[in-house]
Amino acid sequence: MATAVEKTKPAATAERVVVRFAGDSGDGMQLTGGQFTLSSAMAGNDFATFPDFPAEIRAPQGTLFGVSAFQINFGSAAIETAGDRPDVLVAMNPAALKTNVGSLREGGLIIADTGEFGKRNLDKAKYEANPLEDDSLAPYDVLAFDISALTLEAVKPFGLGNKEALRCKNMWTLGLALWMFDRDRKPIVDWLNAKFAKKPDIAEANIAALNAGHAYGETAEISGPLKQHHVDPAPAEPGLYRTVNGAEAVALGLVAGAQLASLPMFFGGYPITPASAVLHHLSRLKEYGVTTFQAEDEIAAICSAIGASYAGQLGVTSSSGPGIALKGEAMGLAIMTELPLVIVNSQRGGPSTGLPTKTEQSDLYQAVFGRNGDAPMPVIAARSPADLFDCAIESVRIAVEYMTPVMLLTDGYIANAAEPWKVPDMDGYSPFEVKFLEEAPEDGFQPYARDEKLARPWVKPGTPGLMHRIGGIEKAAGSGHIDYSPENHAQMTAIRAAKVNGVAGSIPDQEVTLGEAGGKLAIVGWGSTFGPIHQAVRRMRREGHDVSHIHMRYIWPMPANLGDLLRSYDKVIVPEMNTGQLKTLLRDQYLIDAEPLNKVTGQPFTIAEIEMAIEDAL
């Protein structure tokens, strides 16, 4: 959704509200959260979201394993994380309450559907007694009423069966939430009419449920926690804005990069959580010269993309942890043949199948080192959903200018999360148009000749006079003939490494994201740890602590000034959702005593966790 936004004055009191919708995976919590996000965007709030899916495709209804949640942090100030602790928890059943109530801040509001708190569901959630009727929820405000019955009453005129009628519960709940935060229902009504255009009775039933939830908030005479609360718009620069999640942003960025390179794009992919959405989005962009191919497996997906690059298109592939492992041999082929290729890695918890719907940053070693032989590859990491757009363009630039595969790291949190994005003016981006070699130079054609960046020429197959060999066996320097003699292999290994290391010459120096260059403590992050680190450092600096935030986009090769910058601090802490992978790289490259702060729970860092580490270090 795009809207023109005029610059607004800062709210008198900048505030943030964190709401979490939680229910069974069939209760439509992701849809509810997505539409509440749309309402936040239309209200001009800044926001960040965190969809939290169950790992099971369809766990038994009402069980703890089947809980799906969606958290949004919105407000009148800059928002960089989905929030530490919710202010409001909407719990559609006992399992949703049990798995999420521990995160709710003290004094927070619980809205619960009493219609789902029968003995059967309480037993499934391992409750010995009904928590709505004992004192276990005393630290919170509790608003409990029969949402199920109220929904059935609202949709009664439409003649739906009981099961179909109860599917409208999420719209009833959304209607109440829209009333609580003074939101307009019209965008949601328009969306329902469009979504169910071929089933108008379903659209009308959902709209009725939405209106009924809103009316309940307007008319219910309930003292205590149910109050309407208006959140002012956040300050924003003038421009065209839309909400974007990570998968959308990377798809748009890849297309923009291909356009800046004047290349058609071929995407070969295979469905895997959470990377599948990249294929879905790109498949809708055929008019921009994009060809998408859903392969039969991960190996076929990357090999088809390498074939496209060989044929003169921009080859792109995408996957998550186990799929990246399967692509490893073909990445080596792209490195040996020196063809441009972009590999998008939406990281998830591992190893093996691991935590398919949860987030981690545990593929950094795999990205930098995870191929047989000495096979260096540039690696870039995005810090937020919107940042993926520029990171994707940069990945394309490096791939085509240096004739190399590039890995773009994102993760499950970034891929699924959403934030406002100011649509950029593409006139501000410099093209990097590709020039194919079309005729042999005067001194003869050498398929592994080098330019100033050590990139070999890109030749479309069938170009007259430029026939050459290509493949995975070691190539002779210059001629490209098969040559696995010791001297040639050593020479080519060194050249490939020098080429990738040379990328550092075309990337910017590392900047200090917040704070000063030099001091007592630097918090060094990469990827989706940006939000909690930035907020924590900002808060601690306000309290007078000497701490700075450095966030890395270029993981390999690292910016040329990074070593000197890190040595200018007394201490360096590296928060990562792994067991210390960037920390190890920094120690190896710069011999600095970087200290790890690790989290491998499948959940992102909280601001409080980073603040605690800063306090301990200082």
Coordinates of C-alpha atoms in Angstrom, one line a residue:
M1 CA 0.0 0.0 0.0
A2 CA 1.5 3.3 -1.0
T3 CA 0.5 6.7 0.3
A4 CA 1.9 10.2 -0.1
V5 CA 3.0 11.5 3.3
E6 CA 3.6 15.1 4.2
K7 CA 6.1 16.0 6.9
T8 CA 4.4 16.0 10.2
K9 CA 5.3 17.7 13.5
P10 CA 6.6 15.4 16.2
A11 CA 4.0 14.2 18.6
A12 CA 3.9 16.1 21.9
T13 CA 4.7 12.8 23.7
A14 CA 6.4 10.3 21.6
E15 CA 5.0 6.8 22.4
R16 CA 5.1 3.2 21.4
V17 CA 2.6 0.4 21.8
V18 CA 3.3 -3.3 21.4
V19 CA 0.4 -5.6 20.6
R20 CA 0.6 -9.4 20.1
F21 CA -2.1 -11.4 18.5
A22 CA -1.9 -15.1 19.4
G23 CA -4.0 -18.1 18.6
D24 CA -4.2 -21.5 17.0
S25 CA -2.4 -21.7 13.6
G26 CA -5.9 -21.9 12.0
D27 CA -7.2 -18.8 13.8
G28 CA -5.7 -16.4 11.2
M29 CA -3.4 -14.5 13.5
Q30 CA -0.9 -13.7 10.7
L31 CA -3.7 -12.3 8.6
T32 CA -5.1 -10.3 11.5
G33 CA -1.6 -8.9 12.3
G34 CA -1.0 -8.1 8.7
Q35 CA -4.2 -6.1 8.4
F36 CA -3.5 -4.3 11.7
T37 CA -0.1 -3.4 10.2
L38 CA -1.9 -1.9 7.2
S39 CA -4.1 0.2 9.5
S40 CA -0.9 1.4 11.3
A41 CA 0.6 2.4 8.0
M42 CA -2.5 4.3 7.0
A43 CA -2.5 6.0 10.4
G44 CA 1.0 7.3 9.7
N45 CA 2.7 5.4 12.5
D46 CA 6.1 4.0 12.3
F47 CA 6.2 0.3 13.1
A48 CA 8.0 -3.0 13.1
T49 CA 6.5 -6.5 13.1
F50 CA 7.4 -10.0 14.1
P51 CA 5.4 -12.9 12.7
D52 CA 6.1 -16.0 14.8
F53 CA 4.9 -19.2 13.1
P54 CA 4.7 -22.7 14.6
A55 CA 7.1 -25.2 13.1
E56 CA 4.5 -27.9 12.5
I57 CA 2.5 -27.6 9.3
R58 CA -0.7 -28.2 11.3
A59 CA -0.3 -29.2 14.9
P60 CA -3.4 -30.6 16.7
Q61 CA -5.8 -27.7 17.3
G62 CA -5.5 -26.1 20.7
T63 CA -2.1 -27.5 21.5
L64 CA 1.0 -25.6 22.7
F65 CA 2.9 -26.5 19.6
G66 CA 0.3 -25.1 17.3
V67 CA 0.3 -21.5 18.6
S68 CA 0.8 -18.8 15.9
A69 CA 1.6 -15.2 17.0
F70 CA 2.0 -11.8 15.4
Q71 CA 3.6 -8.9 17.2
I72 CA 3.6 -5.3 16.1
N73 CA 5.3 -2.3 17.7
F74 CA 3.8 0.9 16.5
G75 CA 4.0 4.5 17.6
S76 CA 4.6 8.2 17.0
A77 CA 8.4 7.9 17.3
A78 CA 11.1 6.0 15.3
I79 CA 10.5 2.2 15.7
E80 CA 13.4 -0.2 15.0
T81 CA 12.3 -3.4 16.7
A82 CA 9.0 -5.3 17.2
G83 CA 9.3 -4.5 20.9
D84 CA 10.5 -6.4 23.9
R85 CA 7.4 -7.0 25.9
P86 CA 3.8 -6.6 24.6
D87 CA 1.5 -4.0 26.2
V88 CA -1.6 -5.9 24.9
L89 CA -1.9 -9.7 24.4
V90 CA -4.9 -11.0 22.4
A91 CA -5.2 -14.7 23.4
M92 CA -7.7 -16.7 21.3
N93 CA -7.3 -19.9 23.4
P94 CA -5.6 -21.3 26.5
A95 CA -2.5 -22.5 24.6
A96 CA -2.0 -19.0 23.1
L97 CA -2.2 -17.5 26.6
K98 CA 0.2 -20.0 28.2
T99 CA 2.9 -19.7 25.6
N100 CA 2.8 -15.9 25.4
V101 CA 1.7 -14.5 28.8
G102 CA 5.3 -14.7 30.1
S103 CA 6.3 -12.0 27.6
L104 CA 3.6 -9.6 28.6
R105 CA 4.8 -6.6 30.6
E106 CA 3.5 -6.3 34.2
G107 CA 0.2 -4.3 34.1
G108 CA -0.3 -5.2 30.5
L109 CA -3.8 -6.1 29.0
I110 CA -4.9 -9.6 28.2
I111 CA -8.0 -9.9 25.9
A112 CA -9.1 -13.6 26.0
D113 CA -11.9 -15.5 24.3
T114 CA -13.7 -17.3 27.1
G115 CA -15.6 -19.4 24.5
E116 CA -12.3 -21.4 24.0
F117 CA -11.5 -21.9 27.7
G118 CA -13.4 -25.1 28.1
K119 CA -12.0 -28.2 29.9
R120 CA -10.8 -29.8 26.6
N121 CA -8.7 -26.8 25.6
L122 CA -7.4 -26.2 29.1
D123 CA -6.2 -29.8 29.2
K124 CA -4.4 -29.5 25.9
A125 CA -2.7 -26.4 27.2
K126 CA -1.7 -28.2 30.4
Y127 CA -3.7 -26.0 32.7
E128 CA -5.0 -27.6 35.8
A129 CA -7.4 -24.8 36.5
N130 CA -8.9 -22.0 34.3
P131 CA -6.4 -19.1 34.5
L132 CA -9.2 -16.6 33.9
E133 CA -10.9 -17.7 37.1
D134 CA -8.0 -18.0 39.5
D135 CA -5.4 -15.4 40.6
S136 CA -2.6 -16.5 38.3
L137 CA -3.2 -13.5 36.0
A138 CA -3.2 -10.9 38.9
P139 CA -0.2 -9.0 37.6
Y140 CA -2.2 -8.1 34.4
D141 CA -5.4 -6.4 33.4
V142 CA -7.7 -9.1 32.0
L143 CA -10.7 -8.5 29.7
A144 CA -12.4 -11.9 29.0
F145 CA -15.6 -12.4 27.1
D146 CA -17.0 -14.9 24.6
I147 CA -15.6 -13.8 21.3
S148 CA -16.7 -17.0 19.7
A149 CA -20.4 -16.5 20.6
L150 CA -20.3 -12.8 19.7
T151 CA -18.9 -13.7 16.3
L152 CA -21.5 -16.4 15.7
E153 CA -24.2 -13.9 16.5
A154 CA -22.7 -11.2 14.2
V155 CA -22.5 -13.6 11.1
K156 CA -25.8 -15.4 11.8
P157 CA -27.7 -13.6 9.0
F158 CA -25.3 -15.0 6.3
G159 CA -26.2 -18.7 6.9
L160 CA -22.7 -20.0 7.4
G161 CA -22.0 -23.3 9.0
N162 CA -20.6 -23.2 12.5
K163 CA -17.0 -23.9 11.4
E164 CA -17.1 -21.3 8.7
A165 CA -18.7 -18.8 11.0
L166 CA -16.0 -19.2 13.6
R167 CA -13.3 -18.5 11.0
C168 CA -14.5 -14.9 11.2
K169 CA -13.3 -14.6 14.8
N170 CA -10.1 -13.0 13.8
M171 CA -12.0 -10.2 12.0
W172 CA -14.1 -9.6 15.1
T173 CA -10.9 -9.3 17.1
L174 CA -9.4 -7.0 14.5
G175 CA -12.5 -4.8 14.7
L176 CA -12.0 -4.5 18.5
A177 CA -8.3 -3.7 18.1
L178 CA -9.1 -1.0 15.4
W179 CA -11.5 0.6 17.8
M180 CA -9.0 0.5 20.7
F181 CA -6.5 2.4 18.7
D182 CA -8.8 4.7 16.8
R183 CA -8.3 3.2 13.4
D184 CA -10.3 3.5 10.2
R185 CA -12.0 0.2 9.1
K186 CA -12.4 1.2 5.4
P187 CA -9.1 -0.1 4.2
I188 CA -9.8 -3.5 5.8
V189 CA -13.3 -3.5 4.3
D190 CA -11.9 -2.8 0.9
W191 CA -9.3 -5.5 1.3
L192 CA -12.0 -8.1 2.3
N193 CA -14.2 -7.2 -0.7
A194 CA -11.2 -7.6 -3.0
K195 CA -10.0 -10.8 -1.4
F196 CA -13.4 -12.5 -1.5
A197 CA -14.7 -10.9 -4.7
K198 CA -15.8 -14.3 -5.9
K199 CA -17.4 -15.2 -2.6
P200 CA -19.4 -12.1 -1.6
D201 CA -21.2 -13.9 1.2
I202 CA -17.9 -14.7 2.9
A203 CA -16.8 -11.1 2.4
E204 CA -20.0 -9.7 3.9
A205 CA -19.8 -12.1 6.9
N206 CA -16.2 -11.0 7.7
I207 CA -17.1 -7.4 7.3
A208 CA -20.0 -8.0 9.7
A209 CA -17.7 -9.6 12.2
L210 CA -15.2 -6.7 11.8
N211 CA -18.0 -4.1 12.4
A212 CA -19.4 -6.1 15.4
G213 CA -16.0 -6.1 17.1
H214 CA -15.6 -2.4 16.5
A215 CA -19.2 -1.8 17.8
Y216 CA -18.5 -3.8 20.9
G217 CA -15.7 -1.5 21.8
E218 CA -17.9 1.5 21.1
T219 CA -20.9 0.4 23.1
A220 CA -19.8 -2.0 25.8
E221 CA -20.1 -0.5 29.2
I222 CA -17.0 -2.1 30.7
S223 CA -15.1 -0.2 33.4
G224 CA -11.3 -0.7 33.7
P225 CA -9.0 -1.7 30.9
L226 CA -11.0 -1.3 27.7
K227 CA -10.4 2.3 26.6
Q228 CA -9.8 3.9 23.2
H229 CA -6.3 5.2 22.7
H230 CA -5.1 7.3 19.9
V231 CA -1.5 7.1 18.7
D232 CA -0.3 10.1 16.7
P233 CA 1.5 9.8 13.4
A234 CA 5.3 9.5 13.4
P235 CA 7.4 12.3 11.9
A236 CA 8.2 11.4 8.3
E237 CA 10.0 13.0 5.3
P238 CA 7.7 13.9 2.4
G239 CA 7.5 11.1 -0.1
L240 CA 5.8 8.0 -1.3
Y241 CA 5.6 5.3 1.3
R242 CA 4.5 1.6 1.5
T243 CA 4.8 -1.2 3.9
V244 CA 7.3 -3.8 2.8
N245 CA 8.5 -7.1 4.2
G246 CA 11.9 -8.6 3.6
A247 CA 10.9 -11.0 0.9
E248 CA 9.2 -8.2 -1.1
A249 CA 12.2 -5.9 -0.6
V250 CA 14.8 -8.4 -1.8
A251 CA 12.6 -9.3 -4.8
L252 CA 12.2 -5.6 -5.8
G253 CA 15.9 -5.0 -5.2
L254 CA 17.0 -7.9 -7.4
V255 CA 14.8 -6.6 -10.2
A256 CA 16.2 -3.0 -9.7
G257 CA 19.7 -4.4 -9.8
A258 CA 19.1 -6.3 -13.0
Q259 CA 17.6 -3.1 -14.5
L260 CA 20.7 -1.1 -13.5
A261 CA 22.9 -3.7 -15.1
S262 CA 20.7 -3.8 -18.2
L263 CA 20.2 -7.5 -17.9
P264 CA 17.2 -9.9 -18.0
M265 CA 17.0 -11.9 -14.8
F266 CA 16.5 -15.7 -14.3
F267 CA 15.5 -16.9 -10.9
G268 CA 15.8 -20.6 -10.1
G269 CA 14.3 -21.7 -6.8
Y270 CA 12.9 -24.5 -4.8
P271 CA 10.3 -24.0 -2.0
I272 CA 11.7 -23.9 1.5
T273 CA 10.7 -21.9 4.6
P274 CA 11.3 -18.9 4.9
A275 CA 12.8 -18.3 1.5
S276 CA 9.8 -19.4 -0.6
A277 CA 8.2 -16.0 -0.6
V278 CA 11.1 -14.6 -2.7
L279 CA 10.0 -16.9 -5.6
H280 CA 6.4 -16.0 -5.0
H281 CA 7.1 -12.2 -5.3
L282 CA 9.4 -12.5 -8.3
S283 CA 6.9 -14.6 -10.2
R284 CA 4.6 -11.6 -10.3
L285 CA 7.3 -9.3 -12.0
K286 CA 7.5 -10.9 -15.4
E287 CA 7.0 -7.5 -17.1
Y288 CA 10.5 -6.5 -15.9
G289 CA 12.3 -9.2 -17.8
V290 CA 12.2 -11.7 -14.9
T291 CA 11.9 -15.4 -15.6
T292 CA 11.1 -17.6 -12.6
F293 CA 11.6 -21.4 -12.5
Q294 CA 10.5 -23.7 -9.7
A295 CA 13.0 -26.5 -9.9
E296 CA 12.5 -30.1 -8.7
D297 CA 15.2 -29.7 -6.0
E298 CA 17.8 -27.2 -4.7
I299 CA 20.7 -28.5 -6.9
A300 CA 18.6 -28.0 -10.0
A301 CA 17.6 -24.6 -8.9
I302 CA 21.1 -23.2 -8.6
C303 CA 22.4 -25.1 -11.6
S304 CA 19.7 -23.6 -13.8
A305 CA 20.6 -20.1 -12.5
I306 CA 24.3 -20.8 -13.3
G307 CA 23.2 -21.8 -16.8
A308 CA 21.3 -18.6 -17.2
S309 CA 24.4 -16.6 -16.2
Y310 CA 26.5 -18.6 -18.7
A311 CA 23.9 -17.6 -21.3
G312 CA 24.1 -13.9 -20.5
Q313 CA 21.4 -13.3 -18.0
L314 CA 21.6 -12.4 -14.3
G315 CA 21.3 -15.8 -12.5
V316 CA 19.7 -15.7 -9.0
T317 CA 18.8 -18.4 -6.6
S318 CA 17.5 -18.5 -3.1
S319 CA 17.1 -20.9 -0.2
S320 CA 17.5 -21.4 3.6
G321 CA 20.0 -23.4 5.6
P322 CA 19.6 -27.0 4.4
G323 CA 19.0 -25.8 0.8
I324 CA 22.2 -23.7 0.9
A325 CA 24.1 -26.8 2.0
L326 CA 22.8 -28.7 -1.0
K327 CA 23.8 -25.8 -3.3
G328 CA 27.4 -25.9 -2.0
E329 CA 29.0 -27.9 -4.9
A330 CA 27.3 -25.7 -7.5
M331 CA 28.5 -22.6 -5.8
G332 CA 32.0 -23.9 -6.3
L333 CA 31.2 -24.4 -10.0
A334 CA 30.1 -20.7 -10.2
I335 CA 33.4 -19.7 -8.5
M336 CA 35.5 -21.9 -10.8
T337 CA 33.8 -20.7 -14.0
E338 CA 33.7 -17.2 -12.6
L339 CA 30.2 -16.4 -13.5
P340 CA 28.0 -13.8 -11.8
L341 CA 25.3 -15.3 -9.5
V342 CA 23.3 -13.9 -6.5
I343 CA 22.5 -16.4 -3.8
V344 CA 19.9 -15.2 -1.2
N345 CA 20.2 -17.1 2.1
S346 CA 17.1 -16.6 4.4
Q347 CA 18.7 -18.1 7.5
R348 CA 16.7 -20.2 9.9
G349 CA 17.6 -22.3 13.0
G350 CA 19.7 -25.4 12.3
P351 CA 21.3 -27.8 11.8
S352 CA 19.5 -30.0 9.3
T353 CA 15.7 -29.2 9.4
G354 CA 16.4 -27.5 12.8
L355 CA 13.9 -24.7 13.5
P356 CA 12.2 -24.2 10.1
T357 CA 10.0 -21.3 11.1
K358 CA 12.4 -19.6 13.6
T359 CA 15.2 -17.2 13.1
E360 CA 19.0 -17.5 13.5
Q361 CA 22.2 -16.1 12.1
S362 CA 24.0 -19.4 12.1
D363 CA 25.0 -19.6 8.4
L364 CA 27.8 -17.0 8.5
Y365 CA 30.6 -19.7 8.5
Q366 CA 28.7 -21.5 5.7
A367 CA 28.5 -18.3 3.7
V368 CA 32.2 -17.3 4.1
F369 CA 33.8 -20.8 4.1
G370 CA 31.2 -23.4 3.4
R371 CA 32.5 -24.9 0.1
N372 CA 35.1 -27.5 -0.8
G373 CA 38.5 -26.1 -1.7
D374 CA 39.5 -22.5 -1.3
A375 CA 36.4 -20.9 -2.7
P376 CA 36.0 -17.3 -1.6
M377 CA 32.8 -15.4 -2.3
P378 CA 31.6 -11.9 -1.3
V379 CA 29.0 -11.9 1.5
I380 CA 26.6 -9.1 2.3
A381 CA 24.1 -8.9 5.2
A382 CA 21.0 -6.8 5.4
R383 CA 19.9 -5.2 8.6
S384 CA 16.2 -4.8 8.1
P385 CA 13.4 -5.5 5.6
A386 CA 13.7 -2.2 3.8
D387 CA 17.6 -2.4 3.8
L388 CA 17.3 -5.6 1.7
F389 CA 16.4 -3.5 -1.3
D390 CA 19.7 -1.7 -1.4
C391 CA 21.6 -4.8 -0.3
A392 CA 20.2 -6.7 -3.3
I393 CA 21.2 -4.0 -5.7
E394 CA 24.7 -4.0 -4.2
S395 CA 24.9 -7.8 -4.5
V396 CA 24.0 -7.6 -8.2
R397 CA 26.6 -4.9 -8.8
I398 CA 29.4 -6.8 -7.2
A399 CA 28.4 -10.0 -9.0
V400 CA 28.5 -8.5 -12.5
E401 CA 31.5 -6.2 -12.0
Y402 CA 33.7 -8.9 -10.5
M403 CA 32.3 -11.9 -12.3
T404 CA 31.7 -13.8 -9.1
P405 CA 28.8 -15.4 -7.1
V406 CA 27.7 -13.2 -4.1
M407 CA 25.8 -14.4 -1.1
L408 CA 23.2 -12.1 0.4
L409 CA 22.3 -13.0 4.0
T410 CA 18.9 -12.3 5.5
D411 CA 17.1 -14.3 8.1
G412 CA 13.6 -15.5 9.1
Y413 CA 12.9 -12.4 11.2
I414 CA 13.8 -10.0 8.4
A415 CA 12.2 -12.0 5.7
N416 CA 8.8 -12.1 7.4
A417 CA 8.9 -8.8 9.3
A418 CA 7.5 -5.6 7.8
E419 CA 8.2 -1.9 8.2
P420 CA 7.4 1.4 6.4
W421 CA 9.6 2.0 3.4
K422 CA 10.1 5.3 1.5
V423 CA 10.0 4.3 -2.1
P424 CA 13.3 5.5 -3.5
D425 CA 13.9 7.7 -6.6
M426 CA 15.7 5.3 -8.9
D427 CA 17.3 8.3 -10.7
G428 CA 19.6 8.5 -7.6
Y429 CA 21.1 5.1 -8.4
S430 CA 24.1 4.9 -10.7
P431 CA 23.8 2.3 -13.5
F432 CA 26.4 -0.4 -13.8
E433 CA 25.6 -1.6 -17.3
V434 CA 27.2 -4.9 -18.3
K435 CA 29.3 -4.9 -21.5
F436 CA 29.7 -8.4 -23.0
L437 CA 32.8 -9.2 -25.0
E438 CA 31.5 -9.5 -28.6
E439 CA 34.7 -9.8 -30.7
A440 CA 38.2 -11.0 -30.0
P441 CA 40.9 -8.5 -29.0
E442 CA 43.8 -7.8 -31.4
D443 CA 46.1 -9.9 -29.3
G444 CA 43.7 -12.9 -29.3
F445 CA 40.8 -14.1 -27.1
Q446 CA 41.7 -15.2 -23.6
P447 CA 38.6 -16.3 -21.7
Y448 CA 40.4 -16.0 -18.4
A449 CA 42.1 -12.7 -19.2
R450 CA 41.6 -10.1 -16.4
D451 CA 40.6 -6.5 -16.2
E452 CA 41.6 -4.1 -13.4
K453 CA 39.2 -5.8 -11.0
L454 CA 40.6 -9.2 -12.0
A455 CA 37.2 -10.1 -13.5
R456 CA 37.3 -12.3 -16.6
P457 CA 35.3 -11.3 -19.8
W458 CA 31.6 -12.3 -20.0
V459 CA 30.9 -13.9 -23.3
K460 CA 27.5 -15.1 -24.5
P461 CA 27.7 -18.6 -25.9
G462 CA 27.6 -18.7 -29.7
T463 CA 29.4 -15.3 -30.1
P464 CA 31.4 -15.7 -33.4
G465 CA 35.2 -16.2 -32.8
L466 CA 34.8 -16.5 -29.0
M467 CA 34.4 -20.2 -28.5
H468 CA 35.9 -21.3 -25.1
R469 CA 35.8 -24.1 -22.6
I470 CA 33.9 -23.9 -19.3
G471 CA 33.4 -26.3 -16.5
G472 CA 34.4 -27.2 -12.9
I473 CA 37.9 -28.6 -13.5
E474 CA 40.7 -26.2 -12.8
K475 CA 41.3 -23.7 -15.6
A476 CA 44.5 -22.5 -17.0
A477 CA 45.3 -18.8 -16.4
G478 CA 44.4 -16.9 -19.5
S479 CA 43.4 -19.6 -21.9
G480 CA 40.9 -21.4 -19.7
H481 CA 42.0 -24.8 -20.9
I482 CA 41.9 -27.6 -18.4
D483 CA 45.1 -27.4 -16.3
Y484 CA 45.5 -29.0 -12.9
S485 CA 49.2 -28.7 -12.7
P486 CA 50.4 -27.7 -9.2
E487 CA 51.8 -24.3 -10.3
N488 CA 48.6 -23.3 -12.3
H489 CA 46.3 -24.4 -9.5
A490 CA 48.3 -22.3 -7.0
Q491 CA 48.2 -19.3 -9.3
M492 CA 44.4 -19.5 -10.0
T493 CA 43.6 -20.0 -6.4
A494 CA 45.5 -16.9 -5.5
I495 CA 43.9 -14.9 -8.4
R496 CA 40.4 -15.9 -7.3
A497 CA 41.1 -14.9 -3.7
A498 CA 42.7 -11.6 -4.8
K499 CA 39.7 -10.8 -6.9
V500 CA 37.3 -11.2 -4.0
N501 CA 39.5 -9.4 -1.6
G502 CA 39.6 -6.6 -4.2
V503 CA 35.9 -6.0 -3.7
A504 CA 37.0 -4.1 -0.6
G505 CA 38.3 -1.4 -2.9
S506 CA 34.7 -0.6 -4.2
I507 CA 32.8 -0.6 -0.9
P508 CA 32.6 2.3 1.6
D509 CA 34.6 2.5 4.8
Q510 CA 32.9 1.1 7.8
E511 CA 31.0 3.9 9.6
V512 CA 30.0 4.2 13.3
T513 CA 26.2 3.8 13.2
L514 CA 25.7 5.6 16.5
G515 CA 28.4 7.1 18.7
E516 CA 32.0 8.0 18.2
A517 CA 35.0 6.4 16.5
G518 CA 36.9 5.3 19.6
G519 CA 36.0 4.9 23.2
K520 CA 35.3 2.4 26.0
L521 CA 32.9 0.0 24.2
A522 CA 31.7 -0.8 20.7
I523 CA 28.8 -3.1 20.1
V524 CA 29.4 -4.7 16.7
G525 CA 26.4 -6.3 14.9
W526 CA 25.3 -7.6 11.6
G527 CA 22.0 -8.5 10.1
S528 CA 18.8 -8.4 12.0
T529 CA 20.4 -7.6 15.4
F530 CA 20.4 -3.9 14.2
G531 CA 17.2 -2.8 15.9
P532 CA 17.8 -4.1 19.5
I533 CA 21.4 -3.0 19.4
H534 CA 20.6 0.5 18.1
Q535 CA 17.8 1.1 20.7
A536 CA 19.9 -0.3 23.5
V537 CA 23.0 1.8 22.6
R538 CA 20.8 4.9 22.2
R539 CA 19.3 4.4 25.7
M540 CA 22.6 3.8 27.3
R541 CA 24.2 6.8 25.7
R542 CA 21.4 8.9 27.0
E543 CA 22.4 7.7 30.5
G544 CA 25.9 8.9 29.9
H545 CA 27.6 5.6 29.0
D546 CA 30.6 5.6 26.6
V547 CA 29.2 3.0 24.1
S548 CA 28.9 3.1 20.3
H549 CA 27.1 0.9 17.7
I550 CA 28.9 -0.4 14.6
H551 CA 26.8 -2.4 12.2
M552 CA 28.4 -4.3 9.3
R553 CA 26.8 -4.8 5.9
Y554 CA 30.0 -6.2 4.2
I555 CA 30.9 -9.4 5.9
W556 CA 33.4 -10.6 3.3
P557 CA 35.6 -9.0 2.4
M558 CA 35.4 -6.6 5.3
P559 CA 35.7 -2.8 4.9
A560 CA 39.4 -1.7 4.6
N561 CA 39.2 0.5 7.7
L562 CA 37.4 -1.9 10.0
G563 CA 40.5 -3.2 11.8
D564 CA 41.8 0.2 12.8
L565 CA 38.2 1.3 13.8
L566 CA 37.7 -1.7 16.1
R567 CA 41.2 -1.3 17.7
S568 CA 40.1 2.3 18.8
Y569 CA 37.8 0.8 21.5
D570 CA 38.8 -0.7 24.8
K571 CA 36.2 -3.4 24.5
V572 CA 34.2 -4.9 21.6
I573 CA 31.1 -7.0 22.1
V574 CA 29.5 -8.9 19.2
P575 CA 25.8 -9.9 19.7
E576 CA 24.8 -12.7 17.3
M577 CA 22.0 -15.2 17.0
N578 CA 24.5 -18.0 16.8
T579 CA 27.4 -19.3 19.0
G580 CA 29.9 -16.6 18.0
Q581 CA 30.6 -16.7 14.3
L582 CA 31.3 -13.1 13.4
K583 CA 33.2 -12.8 16.7
T584 CA 35.6 -15.6 15.4
L585 CA 36.1 -13.8 12.1
L586 CA 36.9 -10.5 13.7
R587 CA 39.4 -12.2 16.1
D588 CA 41.0 -14.1 13.1
Q589 CA 41.3 -11.0 10.9
Y590 CA 42.3 -8.3 13.4
L591 CA 43.5 -10.1 16.5
I592 CA 41.1 -8.2 18.7
D593 CA 39.6 -9.7 21.8
A594 CA 36.0 -9.4 20.6
E595 CA 33.6 -10.8 23.2
P596 CA 30.6 -12.8 22.2
L597 CA 27.0 -12.3 23.2
N598 CA 25.1 -15.2 21.8
K599 CA 21.4 -16.3 21.6
V600 CA 20.2 -19.4 19.8
T601 CA 16.5 -19.7 21.0
G602 CA 15.0 -19.1 17.6
Q603 CA 13.9 -15.6 18.8
P604 CA 15.5 -12.2 18.1
F605 CA 17.4 -10.3 20.8
T606 CA 15.5 -8.0 23.1
I607 CA 16.7 -4.5 23.8
A608 CA 17.0 -5.4 27.5
E609 CA 19.4 -8.2 26.8
I610 CA 21.8 -5.8 24.9
E611 CA 21.4 -3.2 27.7
M612 CA 22.4 -5.8 30.3
A613 CA 25.5 -6.7 28.3
I614 CA 26.5 -3.1 28.0
E615 CA 26.1 -2.5 31.8
D616 CA 28.1 -5.6 32.6
A617 CA 30.9 -4.5 30.2
L618 CA 31.1 -1.0 31.6

